[in-house]
Amino acid sequence: MRRPPHTLVAVAAALALTAAATSAATADTDSGTPTPGAPGIGDPLLPGSGNGGYRVDHYTLGFDWQGPGIAFPADTEIKARATRNLSRFNLDFAGNTLGRVTVDGRTARTAREGDELVITPARALRRGQEFKVRVQYTADPTQQRHRDDAIETFGWIPTPDGTVVYPQPDGAKMIFPSNDHPSLRARTTVNVTAPDGLTALSNGTLTDKRRAGQGRTRWTYDSRQPVAGQLFQLAIGSYTLVDGTTPDGIKLRDAVPPALVERVEQYRALTPRHLAWVQSKLGPYPFDSYGIVVADTDLGVALETQTLSLVPKADLLGDKVNAERNMVHELVHQWTGDSVAMDRWADLWLSEGHARYYERVYSQENGGAQLEPLMRDAYRQHDIWRRDTGAPAEPTEPNLFKRMRYDGSALVFYALRAEVGDDTFARIERAWATRNRGRAVSTADYVALASRVAGRDLAPFLNAWLYGPRTPPMPGHPDWTVDPA
Ligand SMILES: [Zn+2]
């Protein structure tokens, strides 16, 4: 909307009023009695995830690794800012053995309530105040949980001589005290001390590696771009590091168990080609570097841990079509899921639906199955999935990594493309990934942006697909049928 110039005075007056109202509200809040921060951010699918009353700017994580299955000293330092007067606040933290907790250097009182660590500082925190929390603990690298969906097992994932981690969806709290929700992100510095001869890896860039004495080495990684708990990676073990640079200057670093280097080379070497392909769809790669850690584990699924995807070895030891599908899927997530994050868990269809859609499109162009019959099959089952696990943007249970969020959501993008045409769809997608870089955004944001780019209101079309009780007709395919639910 453009504002005619004669209303500027009115606007200025309105702004002054708003400022006065804001400062009155602020004064009111500042003088208000400090109250407890919320134990969650109100995400109905995972109500305890994240915390209220403050924002985290930076995590400094320390892991003093001792060996597979051995509990070890760890500590987390959190730089945060109170968003209101706080008598106490929570962190998400599960298992492990809690040690001393300080706030700005003073010992704080703590209580553990399920997966919530409740911290009461010696002095209440004022709105806007920056503060530092330090949590010392003994980490339990055997801690895992199980889910009744595609993830199955998450938490610490052992390897023969070390570990990797699989924090999705809310398992970061098993690894470090955090605000464990995908919309709550902070920069990280990770210091890992491990026996000489092992390699430690985490998100971002290796900024320091030094002898730590007694046969140990300390590795430091910094992530310039904020990381959500579910996208955190910590890999420790024997790895051969393979560095490279793509033709357009993206730094590559893969970590491969030495015995597998030659066997996975043919697929690992495809990453520059995959990067170029995804960039042609979703715009520039959003981070400083990319790589995969090939995990010597029989874990069933890969994970898009930010800048360093976790890929179980079986994914790269089978046939080419499957290997590429898995690699492209995790790579697409770096744009959608990682850089463009979910606002709430109900927005998961945007993350998994995009990854599945592009994985399938790439595969079709590179010797894999044709997209159309796959989408027709997903269409046929869509009402059954709708009934069993909820419409694409309306999952009805916390076990939300079900087929509706993958094939059933890829189908929504397929339908949108059929509705608006290839060119408009391509512009929507590129705009989505580039304009929302580094932001947590919602399904409503996608619908609004798609409508703006298309120049027409797509809400009736998309909302029927995303929330409706029944699967709408597929544009261009009046003969497609849906099995009755
Ligand atoms: Zn995925």
XYZ file of N, CA and C in Angstrom, residues 213-320:
324
model
N 46.624 -31.728 26.017
C 47.404 -32.445 27.033
C 46.828 -33.816 27.302
N 47.651 -34.666 27.901
C 47.228 -36.018 28.297
C 46.644 -36.796 27.121
N 47.255 -36.602 25.962
C 46.838 -37.392 24.797
C 45.493 -36.994 24.223
N 45.108 -35.734 24.476
C 43.792 -35.301 23.995
C 43.897 -34.054 23.118
N 42.910 -33.890 22.254
C 42.861 -32.748 21.338
C 41.529 -32.031 21.521
N 41.579 -30.684 21.456
C 40.336 -29.914 21.554
C 39.984 -29.308 20.202
N 38.760 -29.578 19.769
C 38.246 -29.075 18.493
C 37.197 -28.009 18.784
N 37.262 -26.879 18.052
C 36.263 -25.821 18.250
C 35.559 -25.506 16.931
N 34.243 -25.502 16.989
C 33.429 -25.158 15.810
C 32.540 -23.968 16.133
N 32.412 -23.082 15.170
C 31.506 -21.942 15.315
C 30.479 -21.978 14.208
N 29.237 -21.723 14.572
C 28.211 -21.585 13.554
C 27.783 -20.126 13.511
N 28.092 -19.480 12.402
C 27.767 -18.063 12.246
C 26.258 -17.893 12.142
N 25.613 -18.841 11.474
C 24.154 -18.789 11.368
C 23.540 -19.593 12.519
N 22.438 -19.071 13.092
C 21.846 -19.746 14.241
C 21.364 -21.162 13.916
N 21.436 -22.022 14.911
C 21.100 -23.436 14.758
C 19.956 -23.766 15.719
N 18.978 -24.529 15.250
C 17.926 -25.034 16.138
C 18.429 -26.312 16.799
N 17.935 -26.593 17.988
C 18.359 -27.797 18.701
C 18.247 -29.054 17.848
N 17.136 -29.188 17.119
C 16.910 -30.420 16.358
C 17.871 -30.585 15.189
N 18.640 -29.519 14.870
C 19.561 -29.571 13.733
C 21.016 -29.569 14.172
N 21.208 -29.802 15.486
C 22.559 -29.833 16.032
C 23.226 -31.163 15.686
N 24.521 -31.129 15.381
C 25.263 -32.356 15.149
C 26.540 -32.367 15.982
N 26.826 -33.530 16.534
C 28.082 -33.773 17.238
C 28.529 -35.164 16.832
N 29.579 -35.233 16.035
C 30.090 -36.525 15.577
C 31.509 -36.677 16.096
N 31.766 -37.795 16.728
C 33.107 -38.070 17.259
C 33.462 -39.495 16.854
N 34.684 -39.680 16.344
C 35.112 -41.025 15.956
C 36.281 -40.950 14.994
N 36.621 -42.093 14.384
C 37.666 -42.115 13.356
C 37.040 -41.697 12.042
N 37.492 -40.591 11.514
C 36.945 -40.106 10.245
C 38.072 -39.634 9.347
N 37.917 -39.888 8.076
C 38.752 -39.240 7.077
C 37.983 -38.010 6.629
N 38.627 -36.859 6.715
C 37.959 -35.621 6.297
C 38.303 -35.355 4.843
N 37.280 -35.135 4.049
C 37.500 -34.845 2.636
C 36.968 -33.443 2.368
N 37.888 -32.510 2.117
C 37.496 -31.122 1.873
C 37.465 -30.846 0.378
N 36.712 -29.848 0.018
C 36.671 -29.442 -1.382
C 35.976 -28.110 -1.510
N 35.819 -27.650 -2.738
C 35.095 -26.407 -3.020
C 34.323 -26.621 -4.307
N 33.069 -26.170 -4.335
C 32.302 -26.306 -5.578
C 32.771 -25.238 -6.562
N 32.444 -25.391 -7.856
C 32.859 -24.378 -8.841
C 32.397 -22.969 -8.465
N 31.243 -22.855 -7.740
C 30.820 -21.500 -7.364
C 31.228 -21.139 -5.925
N 32.182 -21.857 -5.370
C 32.842 -21.379 -4.152
C 32.272 -21.840 -2.823
N 31.360 -22.792 -2.829
C 30.850 -23.315 -1.545
C 31.859 -24.324 -1.001
N 32.226 -24.130 0.273
C 33.184 -25.049 0.893
C 32.506 -26.366 1.221
N 33.181 -27.429 0.905
C 32.651 -28.764 1.188
C 33.552 -29.450 2.200
N 32.941 -30.172 3.118
C 33.728 -31.005 4.031
C 32.869 -32.214 4.396
N 33.344 -33.367 4.002
C 32.673 -34.615 4.343
C 33.535 -35.369 5.351
N 32.878 -36.166 6.174
C 33.590 -36.997 7.133
C 33.160 -38.444 6.905
N 34.137 -39.297 6.626
C 33.832 -40.676 6.234
C 34.697 -41.630 7.062
N 34.108 -42.687 7.623
C 34.942 -43.684 8.304
C 36.006 -44.198 7.324
N 37.275 -44.308 7.758
C 38.365 -44.638 6.822
C 38.089 -45.868 5.969
N 37.474 -46.899 6.553
C 37.255 -48.137 5.799
C 36.228 -47.960 4.680
N 35.467 -46.858 4.720
C 34.402 -46.670 3.725
C 34.732 -45.625 2.660
N 35.895 -44.984 2.790
C 36.195 -43.839 1.912
C 36.050 -44.199 0.440
N 36.669 -45.297 0.033
C 36.618 -45.645 -1.394
C 35.222 -46.078 -1.825
N 34.550 -46.797 -0.945
C 33.237 -47.342 -1.333
C 32.168 -46.257 -1.490
N 32.268 -45.176 -0.724
C 31.211 -44.147 -0.838
C 31.598 -42.999 -1.771
N 32.844 -43.039 -2.261
C 33.361 -41.923 -3.058
C 32.472 -41.577 -4.263
N 32.005 -42.610 -4.977
C 31.250 -42.353 -6.220
C 29.983 -41.525 -5.955
N 29.359 -41.702 -4.787
C 28.133 -40.956 -4.500
C 28.440 -39.632 -3.800
N 29.402 -39.701 -2.862
C 29.796 -38.495 -2.124
C 30.231 -37.396 -3.106
N 30.900 -37.817 -4.172
C 31.431 -36.863 -5.148
C 30.335 -36.165 -5.955
N 29.079 -36.587 -5.786
C 27.984 -35.964 -6.537
C 27.467 -34.686 -5.876
N 27.931 -34.396 -4.650
C 27.393 -33.238 -3.926
C 27.460 -31.926 -4.727
N 28.585 -31.597 -5.402
C 28.592 -30.334 -6.161
C 27.480 -30.278 -7.215
N 27.234 -31.409 -7.845
C 26.163 -31.474 -8.848
C 24.789 -31.272 -8.176
N 24.603 -31.901 -7.014
C 23.340 -31.733 -6.285
C 23.154 -30.279 -5.841
N 24.232 -29.688 -5.353
C 24.155 -28.284 -4.909
C 23.747 -27.374 -6.065
N 24.359 -27.592 -7.216
C 24.037 -26.750 -8.380
C 22.561 -26.930 -8.748
N 22.080 -28.150 -8.684
C 20.687 -28.421 -9.056
C 19.719 -27.752 -8.076
N 19.958 -27.917 -6.769
C 19.021 -27.316 -5.802
C 19.092 -25.786 -5.886
N 20.290 -25.248 -6.095
C 20.393 -23.787 -6.236
C 19.590 -23.288 -7.436
N 19.498 -24.095 -8.476
C 18.729 -23.675 -9.649
C 17.227 -23.613 -9.322
N 16.819 -24.320 -8.273
C 15.401 -24.303 -7.874
C 15.114 -23.300 -6.754
N 16.008 -23.261 -5.755
C 15.693 -22.526 -4.518
C 16.638 -21.361 -4.223
N 17.506 -21.049 -5.162
C 18.397 -19.909 -4.958
C 19.676 -20.309 -4.246
N 20.522 -19.295 -3.925
C 21.859 -19.575 -3.390
C 21.841 -20.436 -2.126
N 22.819 -21.306 -2.006
C 22.968 -22.108 -0.788
C 23.070 -21.172 0.411
N 22.277 -21.428 1.474
C 22.161 -20.429 2.539
C 23.270 -20.410 3.594
N 24.192 -21.365 3.575
C 25.208 -21.411 4.637
C 26.616 -21.293 4.067
N 27.598 -21.289 4.987
C 28.993 -21.107 4.568
C 29.603 -22.369 3.975
N 29.153 -23.511 4.440
C 29.762 -24.751 3.967
C 28.719 -25.859 4.024
N 29.033 -26.952 3.345
C 28.145 -28.115 3.415
C 28.988 -29.379 3.437
N 28.423 -30.409 4.014
C 29.084 -31.706 4.000
C 28.178 -32.751 4.594
N 28.629 -33.982 4.511
C 27.889 -35.065 5.160
C 28.830 -35.793 6.104
N 28.263 -36.313 7.179
C 29.017 -37.246 7.997
C 28.405 -38.616 7.741
N 29.222 -39.506 7.211
C 28.769 -40.864 6.924
C 28.888 -41.653 8.223
N 27.743 -42.120 8.725
C 27.736 -42.725 10.057
C 27.760 -44.241 9.971
N 28.696 -44.827 10.692
C 28.777 -46.281 10.772
C 27.749 -46.756 11.806
N 26.498 -46.792 11.376
C 25.382 -47.175 12.234
C 24.301 -47.757 11.336
N 23.425 -48.568 11.906
C 22.340 -49.108 11.084
C 21.060 -48.267 11.230
N 21.225 -47.041 11.691
C 20.114 -46.093 11.759
C 19.340 -46.098 10.440
N 18.011 -46.066 10.525
C 17.204 -46.200 9.320
C 17.058 -44.932 8.493
N 17.273 -43.767 9.088
C 17.012 -42.520 8.372
C 18.148 -41.522 8.528
N 18.331 -40.706 7.488
C 19.317 -39.628 7.517
C 18.692 -38.415 8.203
N 19.499 -37.398 8.484
C 18.981 -36.185 9.120
C 19.739 -34.967 8.622
N 18.952 -33.883 8.398
C 19.477 -32.654 7.804
C 20.193 -31.763 8.817
N 21.060 -32.326 9.685
C 21.718 -31.476 10.672
C 22.465 -30.358 9.931
N 22.327 -29.137 10.441
C 22.657 -27.941 9.669
C 24.129 -27.886 9.259
N 24.359 -27.720 7.991
C 25.671 -27.671 7.316
C 26.412 -29.008 7.329
N 25.881 -30.027 8.003
C 26.573 -31.309 8.103
C 25.527 -32.407 8.264
N 24.981 -32.861 7.124
C 23.914 -33.861 7.202
C 24.456 -35.193 7.702
N 23.623 -35.845 8.498
C 23.954 -37.174 9.004
C 23.408 -38.200 8.019
N 24.289 -39.030 7.447
C 23.866 -40.013 6.455
C 24.346 -41.400 6.893
N 23.411 -42.304 7.251
C 23.829 -43.660 7.611
C 24.531 -44.321 6.429
N 25.535 -45.145 6.720
C 26.368 -45.703 5.645
C 25.560 -46.472 4.602
N 24.479 -47.157 5.031
C 23.699 -47.967 4.073
C 23.162 -47.119 2.929
N 22.897 -45.829 3.222
C 22.378 -44.940 2.175
C 23.362 -44.793 1.014
N 24.660 -44.957 1.298
C 25.669 -44.716 0.264
C 26.332 -46.001 -0.212
N 25.833 -47.130 0.251
C 26.437 -48.399 -0.159
C 25.509 -49.192 -1.075
N 24.324 -48.623 -1.372
C 23.369 -49.326 -2.228
C 23.390 -48.763 -3.638
N 22.203 -48.754 -4.278
C 22.186 -48.313 -5.674
C 22.154 -46.784 -5.769
N 22.506 -46.318 -6.968
C 22.720 -44.886 -7.183
C 21.443 -44.076 -7.010
